[in-house]
mmCIF file of C-alpha atoms in Angstrom:
data_model
loop_
_atom_site.group_PDB
_atom_site.id
_atom_site.type_symbol
_atom_site.label_atom_id
_atom_site.label_comp_id
_atom_site.label_asym_id
_atom_site.label_seq_id
_atom_site.Cartn_x
_atom_site.Cartn_y
_atom_site.Cartn_z
ATOM 1 C CA UNK A 1 6.030 5.460 27.008
ATOM 2 C CA UNK A 2 7.474 8.950 26.527
ATOM 3 C CA UNK A 3 4.946 11.574 25.467
ATOM 4 C CA UNK A 4 7.532 12.814 22.974
ATOM 5 C CA UNK A 5 7.485 9.535 21.047
ATOM 6 C CA UNK A 6 4.859 8.826 18.400
ATOM 7 C CA UNK A 7 2.529 6.035 19.477
ATOM 8 C CA UNK A 8 2.511 4.799 15.922
ATOM 9 C CA UNK A 9 6.314 4.545 15.883
ATOM 10 C CA UNK A 10 6.263 2.751 19.238
ATOM 11 C CA UNK A 11 3.759 0.162 17.975
ATOM 12 C CA UNK A 12 5.920 -0.474 14.900
ATOM 13 C CA UNK A 13 9.086 -0.796 16.998
ATOM 14 C CA UNK A 14 7.474 -3.270 19.445
ATOM 15 C CA UNK A 15 5.432 -5.188 16.884
ATOM 16 C CA UNK A 16 7.784 -8.209 16.617
ATOM 17 C CA UNK A 17 7.701 -8.651 20.420
ATOM 18 C CA UNK A 18 3.921 -8.945 20.544
ATOM 19 C CA UNK A 19 1.861 -12.118 20.665
ATOM 20 C CA UNK A 20 -0.125 -13.032 17.501
ATOM 21 C CA UNK A 21 -3.333 -11.631 19.016
ATOM 22 C CA UNK A 22 -1.689 -8.349 19.992
ATOM 23 C CA UNK A 23 -0.104 -8.127 16.529
ATOM 24 C CA UNK A 24 -3.545 -8.529 14.958
ATOM 25 C CA UNK A 25 -4.927 -5.726 17.096
ATOM 26 C CA UNK A 26 -1.838 -3.511 16.609
ATOM 27 C CA UNK A 27 -1.915 -3.910 12.843
ATOM 28 C CA UNK A 28 -5.588 -2.930 12.752
ATOM 29 C CA UNK A 29 -4.858 0.165 14.842
ATOM 30 C CA UNK A 30 -2.003 1.188 12.560
ATOM 31 C CA UNK A 31 -4.079 0.769 9.422
ATOM 32 C CA UNK A 32 -7.312 2.334 10.672
ATOM 33 C CA UNK A 33 -6.362 5.454 12.679
ATOM 34 C CA UNK A 34 -9.655 7.307 11.919
ATOM 35 C CA UNK A 35 -11.640 4.293 13.075
ATOM 36 C CA UNK A 36 -9.669 4.129 16.360
ATOM 37 C CA UNK A 37 -10.672 7.686 17.093
ATOM 38 C CA UNK A 38 -14.318 7.380 16.138
ATOM 39 C CA UNK A 39 -15.444 3.860 17.045
ATOM 40 C CA UNK A 40 -15.933 2.300 20.528
ATOM 41 C CA UNK A 41 -13.407 -0.163 21.808
ATOM 42 C CA UNK A 42 -15.842 -3.053 21.388
ATOM 43 C CA UNK A 43 -16.629 -2.014 17.862
ATOM 44 C CA UNK A 44 -12.985 -1.665 16.949
ATOM 45 C CA UNK A 45 -12.183 -5.054 18.531
ATOM 46 C CA UNK A 46 -14.995 -6.656 16.547
ATOM 47 C CA UNK A 47 -13.753 -5.134 13.274
ATOM 48 C CA UNK A 48 -10.193 -6.231 14.088
ATOM 49 C CA UNK A 49 -11.318 -9.778 14.838
ATOM 50 C CA UNK A 50 -10.100 -9.814 18.448
ATOM 51 C CA UNK A 51 -11.653 -9.679 21.910
ATOM 52 C CA UNK A 52 -12.141 -6.256 23.550
ATOM 53 C CA UNK A 53 -9.737 -7.341 26.320
ATOM 54 C CA UNK A 54 -6.997 -7.610 23.639
ATOM 55 C CA UNK A 55 -7.259 -3.881 23.004
ATOM 56 C CA UNK A 56 -6.727 -3.227 26.698
ATOM 57 C CA UNK A 57 -3.790 -5.615 26.793
ATOM 58 C CA UNK A 58 -2.270 -3.802 23.774
ATOM 59 C CA UNK A 59 -2.485 -0.504 25.648
ATOM 60 C CA UNK A 60 -0.841 -2.046 28.682
ATOM 61 C CA UNK A 61 1.869 -3.581 26.525
ATOM 62 C CA UNK A 62 2.581 -0.055 25.196
ATOM 63 C CA UNK A 63 2.982 1.230 28.741
ATOM 64 C CA UNK A 64 -0.325 3.087 28.741
ATOM 65 C CA UNK A 65 -2.959 3.138 31.483
ATOM 66 C CA UNK A 66 -5.640 1.736 29.205
ATOM 67 C CA UNK A 67 -7.230 1.688 25.730
ATOM 68 C CA UNK A 68 -8.697 5.137 26.149
ATOM 69 C CA UNK A 69 -5.130 6.517 25.915
ATOM 70 C CA UNK A 70 -4.794 4.967 22.431
ATOM 71 C CA UNK A 71 -8.122 6.376 21.341
ATOM 72 C CA UNK A 72 -7.241 9.828 22.737
ATOM 73 C CA UNK A 73 -3.943 9.835 20.877
ATOM 74 C CA UNK A 74 -5.593 9.188 17.462
ATOM 75 C CA UNK A 75 -8.481 11.596 18.217
ATOM 76 C CA UNK A 76 -5.908 14.319 18.819
ATOM 77 C CA UNK A 77 -4.072 13.401 15.622
ATOM 78 C CA UNK A 78 -7.260 13.778 13.611
ATOM 79 C CA UNK A 79 -8.077 17.133 15.162
ATOM 80 C CA UNK A 80 -4.623 18.420 14.272
ATOM 81 C CA UNK A 81 -4.901 17.344 10.608
ATOM 82 C CA UNK A 82 -5.460 20.102 8.066
ATOM 83 C CA UNK A 83 -8.172 18.140 6.272
ATOM 84 C CA UNK A 84 -11.019 16.190 7.797
ATOM 85 C CA UNK A 85 -12.687 14.762 4.688
ATOM 86 C CA UNK A 86 -11.314 11.221 4.999
ATOM 87 C CA UNK A 87 -12.193 11.155 8.676
ATOM 88 C CA UNK A 88 -15.752 12.232 7.986
ATOM 89 C CA UNK A 89 -16.064 9.626 5.217
ATOM 90 C CA UNK A 90 -14.739 6.977 7.626
ATOM 91 C CA UNK A 91 -17.190 8.075 10.295
ATOM 92 C CA UNK A 92 -20.075 7.687 7.864
ATOM 93 C CA UNK A 93 -19.002 4.266 6.692
ATOM 94 C CA UNK A 94 -18.541 2.892 10.224
ATOM 95 C CA UNK A 95 -21.968 4.045 11.382
ATOM 96 C CA UNK A 96 -24.030 2.387 8.634
ATOM 97 C CA UNK A 97 -24.700 -1.320 7.966
ATOM 98 C CA UNK A 98 -22.773 -2.906 5.114
ATOM 99 C CA UNK A 99 -25.513 -5.077 3.732
ATOM 100 C CA UNK A 100 -28.500 -4.922 1.407
ATOM 101 C CA UNK A 101 -28.999 -2.414 -1.366
ATOM 102 C CA UNK A 102 -26.707 0.126 0.283
ATOM 103 C CA UNK A 103 -23.578 -2.067 0.040
ATOM 104 C CA UNK A 104 -22.459 -0.607 -3.303
ATOM 105 C CA UNK A 105 -22.743 2.930 -1.969
ATOM 106 C CA UNK A 106 -20.831 2.070 1.198
ATOM 107 C CA UNK A 107 -18.072 0.306 -0.777
ATOM 108 C CA UNK A 108 -17.651 3.272 -3.066
ATOM 109 C CA UNK A 109 -17.597 5.718 -0.126
ATOM 110 C CA UNK A 110 -14.914 3.598 1.470
ATOM 111 C CA UNK A 111 -12.843 3.570 -1.727
ATOM 112 C CA UNK A 112 -13.239 7.337 -2.046
ATOM 113 C CA UNK A 113 -11.885 7.779 1.524
ATOM 114 C CA UNK A 114 -8.946 5.465 0.804
ATOM 115 C CA UNK A 115 -8.033 7.349 -2.383
ATOM 116 C CA UNK A 116 -8.345 10.675 -0.517
ATOM 117 C CA UNK A 117 -5.939 9.370 2.126
ATOM 118 C CA UNK A 118 -3.336 8.816 -0.591
ATOM 119 C CA UNK A 119 -3.372 12.539 -1.318
ATOM 120 C CA UNK A 120 -2.265 13.425 2.223
ATOM 121 C CA UNK A 121 1.237 14.970 2.492
ATOM 122 C CA UNK A 122 2.996 11.853 3.835
ATOM 123 C CA UNK A 123 1.603 9.584 1.119
ATOM 124 C CA UNK A 124 2.325 12.129 -1.595
ATOM 125 C CA UNK A 125 5.915 12.435 -0.381
ATOM 126 C CA UNK A 126 6.349 8.663 -0.467
ATOM 127 C CA UNK A 127 4.872 8.384 -3.957
ATOM 128 C CA UNK A 128 7.142 11.155 -5.268
ATOM 129 C CA UNK A 129 10.161 9.492 -3.631
ATOM 130 C CA UNK A 130 9.309 6.179 -5.321
ATOM 131 C CA UNK A 131 8.889 7.910 -8.713
ATOM 132 C CA UNK A 132 12.247 9.648 -8.338
ATOM 133 C CA UNK A 133 13.970 6.404 -7.435
ATOM 134 C CA UNK A 134 12.365 4.505 -10.324
ATOM 135 C CA UNK A 135 13.351 7.277 -12.705
ATOM 136 C CA UNK A 136 17.027 6.968 -11.621
ATOM 137 C CA UNK A 137 17.138 3.216 -12.241
ATOM 138 C CA UNK A 138 18.588 1.637 -15.358
ATOM 139 C CA UNK A 139 15.894 -1.087 -15.312
ATOM 140 C CA UNK A 140 12.729 -1.561 -13.243
ATOM 141 C CA UNK A 141 11.972 -5.171 -12.452
ATOM 142 C CA UNK A 142 8.290 -5.519 -11.566
ATOM 143 C CA UNK A 143 6.877 -8.229 -9.295
ATOM 144 C CA UNK A 144 3.358 -8.933 -8.052
ATOM 145 C CA UNK A 145 1.945 -12.394 -7.401
ATOM 146 C CA UNK A 146 -1.569 -13.750 -6.853
ATOM 147 C CA UNK A 147 -4.029 -10.884 -6.331
ATOM 148 C CA UNK A 148 -1.238 -8.320 -6.734
ATOM 149 C CA UNK A 149 -0.446 -9.593 -10.222
ATOM 150 C CA UNK A 150 -2.999 -7.205 -11.765
ATOM 151 C CA UNK A 151 -1.347 -4.147 -10.216
ATOM 152 C CA UNK A 152 2.173 -5.214 -11.266
ATOM 153 C CA UNK A 153 1.036 -6.099 -14.759
ATOM 154 C CA UNK A 154 -0.818 -2.788 -15.201
ATOM 155 C CA UNK A 155 2.273 -0.820 -14.207
ATOM 156 C CA UNK A 156 4.467 -2.891 -16.575
ATOM 157 C CA UNK A 157 1.976 -2.593 -19.499
ATOM 158 C CA UNK A 158 1.670 1.198 -19.245
ATOM 159 C CA UNK A 159 5.465 1.538 -18.936
ATOM 160 C CA UNK A 160 5.957 -0.557 -22.121
ATOM 161 C CA UNK A 161 4.106 2.188 -23.980
ATOM 162 C CA UNK A 162 6.823 4.585 -22.833
ATOM 163 C CA UNK A 163 9.836 2.417 -23.665
ATOM 164 C CA UNK A 164 11.705 -0.692 -22.594
ATOM 165 C CA UNK A 165 12.665 0.160 -19.041
ATOM 166 C CA UNK A 166 10.569 -2.454 -17.201
ATOM 167 C CA UNK A 167 10.868 -6.232 -16.967
ATOM 168 C CA UNK A 168 7.903 -8.132 -15.623
ATOM 169 C CA UNK A 169 8.913 -11.108 -13.429
ATOM 170 C CA UNK A 170 6.133 -13.384 -14.613
ATOM 171 C CA UNK A 171 7.848 -16.336 -16.199
ATOM 172 C CA UNK A 172 5.949 -19.606 -16.843
ATOM 173 C CA UNK A 173 6.610 -22.807 -14.938
ATOM 174 C CA UNK A 174 8.002 -20.992 -11.913
ATOM 175 C CA UNK A 175 10.758 -19.256 -13.832
ATOM 176 C CA UNK A 176 9.824 -15.695 -12.774
ATOM 177 C CA UNK A 177 12.945 -15.306 -10.685
ATOM 178 C CA UNK A 178 15.146 -16.100 -13.692
ATOM 179 C CA UNK A 179 14.460 -12.604 -14.933
ATOM 180 C CA UNK A 180 16.845 -11.269 -12.263
ATOM 181 C CA UNK A 181 19.757 -13.112 -13.878
ATOM 182 C CA UNK A 182 21.184 -9.977 -15.473
ATOM 183 C CA UNK A 183 20.055 -7.456 -12.844
ATOM 184 C CA UNK A 184 22.668 -5.202 -11.244
ATOM 185 C CA UNK A 185 22.884 -2.632 -8.488
ATOM 186 C CA UNK A 186 21.869 -0.024 -11.070
ATOM 187 C CA UNK A 187 18.430 -1.632 -11.246
ATOM 188 C CA UNK A 188 15.478 -1.657 -8.849
ATOM 189 C CA UNK A 189 12.766 -4.157 -7.970
ATOM 190 C CA UNK A 190 9.259 -2.757 -7.651
ATOM 191 C CA UNK A 191 7.279 -5.301 -5.666
ATOM 192 C CA UNK A 192 3.540 -5.195 -4.896
ATOM 193 C CA UNK A 193 2.491 -7.383 -1.969
ATOM 194 C CA UNK A 194 -0.283 -7.220 0.618
ATOM 195 C CA UNK A 195 -1.440 -9.465 3.448
ATOM 196 C CA UNK A 196 -1.466 -12.450 3.184
ATOM 197 C CA UNK A 197 1.930 -11.965 1.632
ATOM 198 C CA UNK A 198 2.907 -14.382 -1.165
ATOM 199 C CA UNK A 199 5.938 -16.252 0.076
ATOM 200 C CA UNK A 200 7.634 -16.267 -3.337
ATOM 201 C CA UNK A 201 7.332 -12.452 -3.528
ATOM 202 C CA UNK A 202 9.140 -12.160 -0.210
ATOM 203 C CA UNK A 203 11.821 -14.608 -1.341
ATOM 204 C CA UNK A 204 12.461 -12.849 -4.632
ATOM 205 C CA UNK A 205 12.560 -9.459 -2.934
ATOM 206 C CA UNK A 206 15.135 -10.753 -0.475
ATOM 207 C CA UNK A 207 17.174 -12.277 -3.345
ATOM 208 C CA UNK A 208 17.116 -8.992 -5.231
ATOM 209 C CA UNK A 209 18.306 -7.153 -2.135
ATOM 210 C CA UNK A 210 21.182 -9.566 -1.689
ATOM 211 C CA UNK A 211 22.049 -9.013 -5.352
ATOM 212 C CA UNK A 212 22.539 -5.323 -4.602
ATOM 213 C CA UNK A 213 19.293 -4.063 -6.090
ATOM 214 C CA UNK A 214 17.137 -1.469 -4.352
ATOM 215 C CA UNK A 215 13.730 -2.816 -3.360
ATOM 216 C CA UNK A 216 10.800 -0.445 -3.819
ATOM 217 C CA UNK A 217 7.516 -1.569 -2.322
ATOM 218 C CA UNK A 218 3.798 -0.969 -2.628
ATOM 219 C CA UNK A 219 2.391 -2.681 0.441
ATOM 220 C CA UNK A 220 -0.309 -2.371 3.058
ATOM 221 C CA UNK A 221 1.303 -1.762 6.425
ATOM 222 C CA UNK A 222 4.313 -0.373 8.279
ATOM 223 C CA UNK A 223 4.679 -3.883 9.728
ATOM 224 C CA UNK A 224 4.692 -5.575 6.313
ATOM 225 C CA UNK A 225 7.641 -8.005 6.088
ATOM 226 C CA UNK A 226 8.861 -6.045 3.079
ATOM 227 C CA UNK A 227 9.409 -2.796 4.960
ATOM 228 C CA UNK A 228 12.685 -3.935 6.526
ATOM 229 C CA UNK A 229 14.345 -4.510 3.135
ATOM 230 C CA UNK A 230 12.729 -1.640 1.224
ATOM 231 C CA UNK A 231 14.548 1.548 0.308
ATOM 232 C CA UNK A 232 11.213 3.304 -0.177
ATOM 233 C CA UNK A 233 7.668 2.066 0.405
ATOM 234 C CA UNK A 234 4.208 3.420 -0.383
ATOM 235 C CA UNK A 235 1.401 2.219 1.877
ATOM 236 C CA UNK A 236 -2.086 1.528 0.603
ATOM 237 C CA UNK A 237 -5.254 0.472 2.420
ATOM 238 C CA UNK A 238 -6.802 -2.869 1.528
ATOM 239 C CA UNK A 239 -9.757 -2.779 3.887
ATOM 240 C CA UNK A 240 -13.069 -3.672 2.296
ATOM 241 C CA UNK A 241 -16.645 -4.070 3.505
ATOM 242 C CA UNK A 242 -16.864 -7.392 1.699
ATOM 243 C CA UNK A 243 -15.046 -10.695 2.243
ATOM 244 C CA UNK A 244 -12.178 -9.799 -0.126
ATOM 245 C CA UNK A 245 -9.628 -7.012 0.140
ATOM 246 C CA UNK A 246 -9.531 -4.110 -2.262
ATOM 247 C CA UNK A 247 -6.653 -3.377 -4.656
ATOM 248 C CA UNK A 248 -8.095 -0.107 -5.933
ATOM 249 C CA UNK A 249 -5.688 2.109 -3.880
ATOM 250 C CA UNK A 250 -2.693 0.043 -5.028
ATOM 251 C CA UNK A 251 -3.817 0.397 -8.653
ATOM 252 C CA UNK A 252 -4.230 4.135 -8.150
ATOM 253 C CA UNK A 253 -0.639 4.343 -6.906
ATOM 254 C CA UNK A 254 0.507 2.410 -10.011
ATOM 255 C CA UNK A 255 -1.298 4.817 -12.321
ATOM 256 C CA UNK A 256 0.119 7.882 -10.496
ATOM 257 C CA UNK A 257 3.647 6.473 -10.686
ATOM 258 C CA UNK A 258 3.344 5.922 -14.446
ATOM 259 C CA UNK A 259 2.108 9.486 -14.831
ATOM 260 C CA UNK A 260 4.956 10.898 -12.773
ATOM 261 C CA UNK A 261 7.546 8.910 -14.694
ATOM 262 C CA UNK A 262 6.138 10.064 -18.027
ATOM 263 C CA UNK A 263 6.098 13.688 -16.828
ATOM 264 C CA UNK A 264 9.826 13.566 -16.000
ATOM 265 C CA UNK A 265 10.560 13.111 -19.723
ATOM 266 C CA UNK A 266 7.611 14.633 -21.566
ATOM 267 C CA UNK A 267 9.205 14.779 -24.992
ATOM 268 C CA UNK A 268 10.481 11.205 -24.761
ATOM 269 C CA UNK A 269 7.118 10.005 -23.486
ATOM 270 C CA UNK A 270 5.257 11.723 -26.335
ATOM 271 C CA UNK A 271 7.551 10.196 -28.945
ATOM 272 C CA UNK A 272 7.153 6.721 -27.424
ATOM 273 C CA UNK A 273 3.367 7.055 -27.280
ATOM 274 C CA UNK A 274 3.271 8.145 -30.938
ATOM 275 C CA UNK A 275 5.305 5.083 -31.875
ATOM 276 C CA UNK A 276 2.967 2.867 -29.847
ATOM 277 C CA UNK A 277 -0.074 4.411 -31.553
ATOM 278 C CA UNK A 278 1.351 3.724 -35.010
ATOM 279 C CA UNK A 279 2.190 0.141 -34.050
ATOM 280 C CA UNK A 280 -1.284 -0.551 -32.663
ATOM 281 C CA UNK A 281 -2.885 1.019 -35.727
ATOM 282 C CA UNK A 282 -0.785 -1.163 -38.048
ATOM 283 C CA UNK A 283 -2.102 -4.214 -36.246
ATOM 284 C CA UNK A 284 -5.696 -2.952 -36.468
ATOM 285 C CA UNK A 285 -5.921 -3.473 -32.680
ATOM 286 C CA UNK A 286 -8.961 -1.378 -31.900
ATOM 287 C CA UNK A 287 -12.403 -1.137 -33.512
#
């Protein structure tokens, strides 16, 4: 592999050619760069759910001499970063047990590191690009199934307080896709999907793309199946120290996007919120 090429870009480019075990290892490396730099190969393999030899085979597949080359690459990347807070938080969370009375503390430290990572320049640029694209759209169709439903619904709900720009694809009896009936190439689809990816989300995203709509994605990896059809994508971590994945970073992205969209038309947002307040008061909604 050429030293001039990013190892991360090489992994993404070769991902589809890898065996399932190599893909599992590669995905973990892509999504946990700080851990690659700070944890032993055996520890990383254990966390990734593969054998240590798989990490060595991944390095060989990438044209490297061995796993230590992968670790050295990510260690150098961390040293070159302007901030080291997320790396230090990751180091703390990977050197303590995740059980007993300390579990809550470790989970919250992990979430703090994941939110901090979203404030890095690359993530901020992606988030701003998504906000700009959503602002340009005539309509925003919003899709999130299964665990991602809460994120999609939250975005749609907040946006309804600002106007009528969003349409939530959440129809009963499997009719969610019917909402795309009147969509045009002036509209966008904002889809939230993380591994394991809901098949219907992938199908509807592909259908929207064929219809001429831009697909905007909140997903968890550069090798997510949505990346290939997305105009812009924001990546969020879903790693958790419990048996279920976390959606807190994805929800944070949703909240930031709503804030950015509101800020692009402050007067219009204020007027819409005043109307919403009057409506909710007339219904005696809150105690």
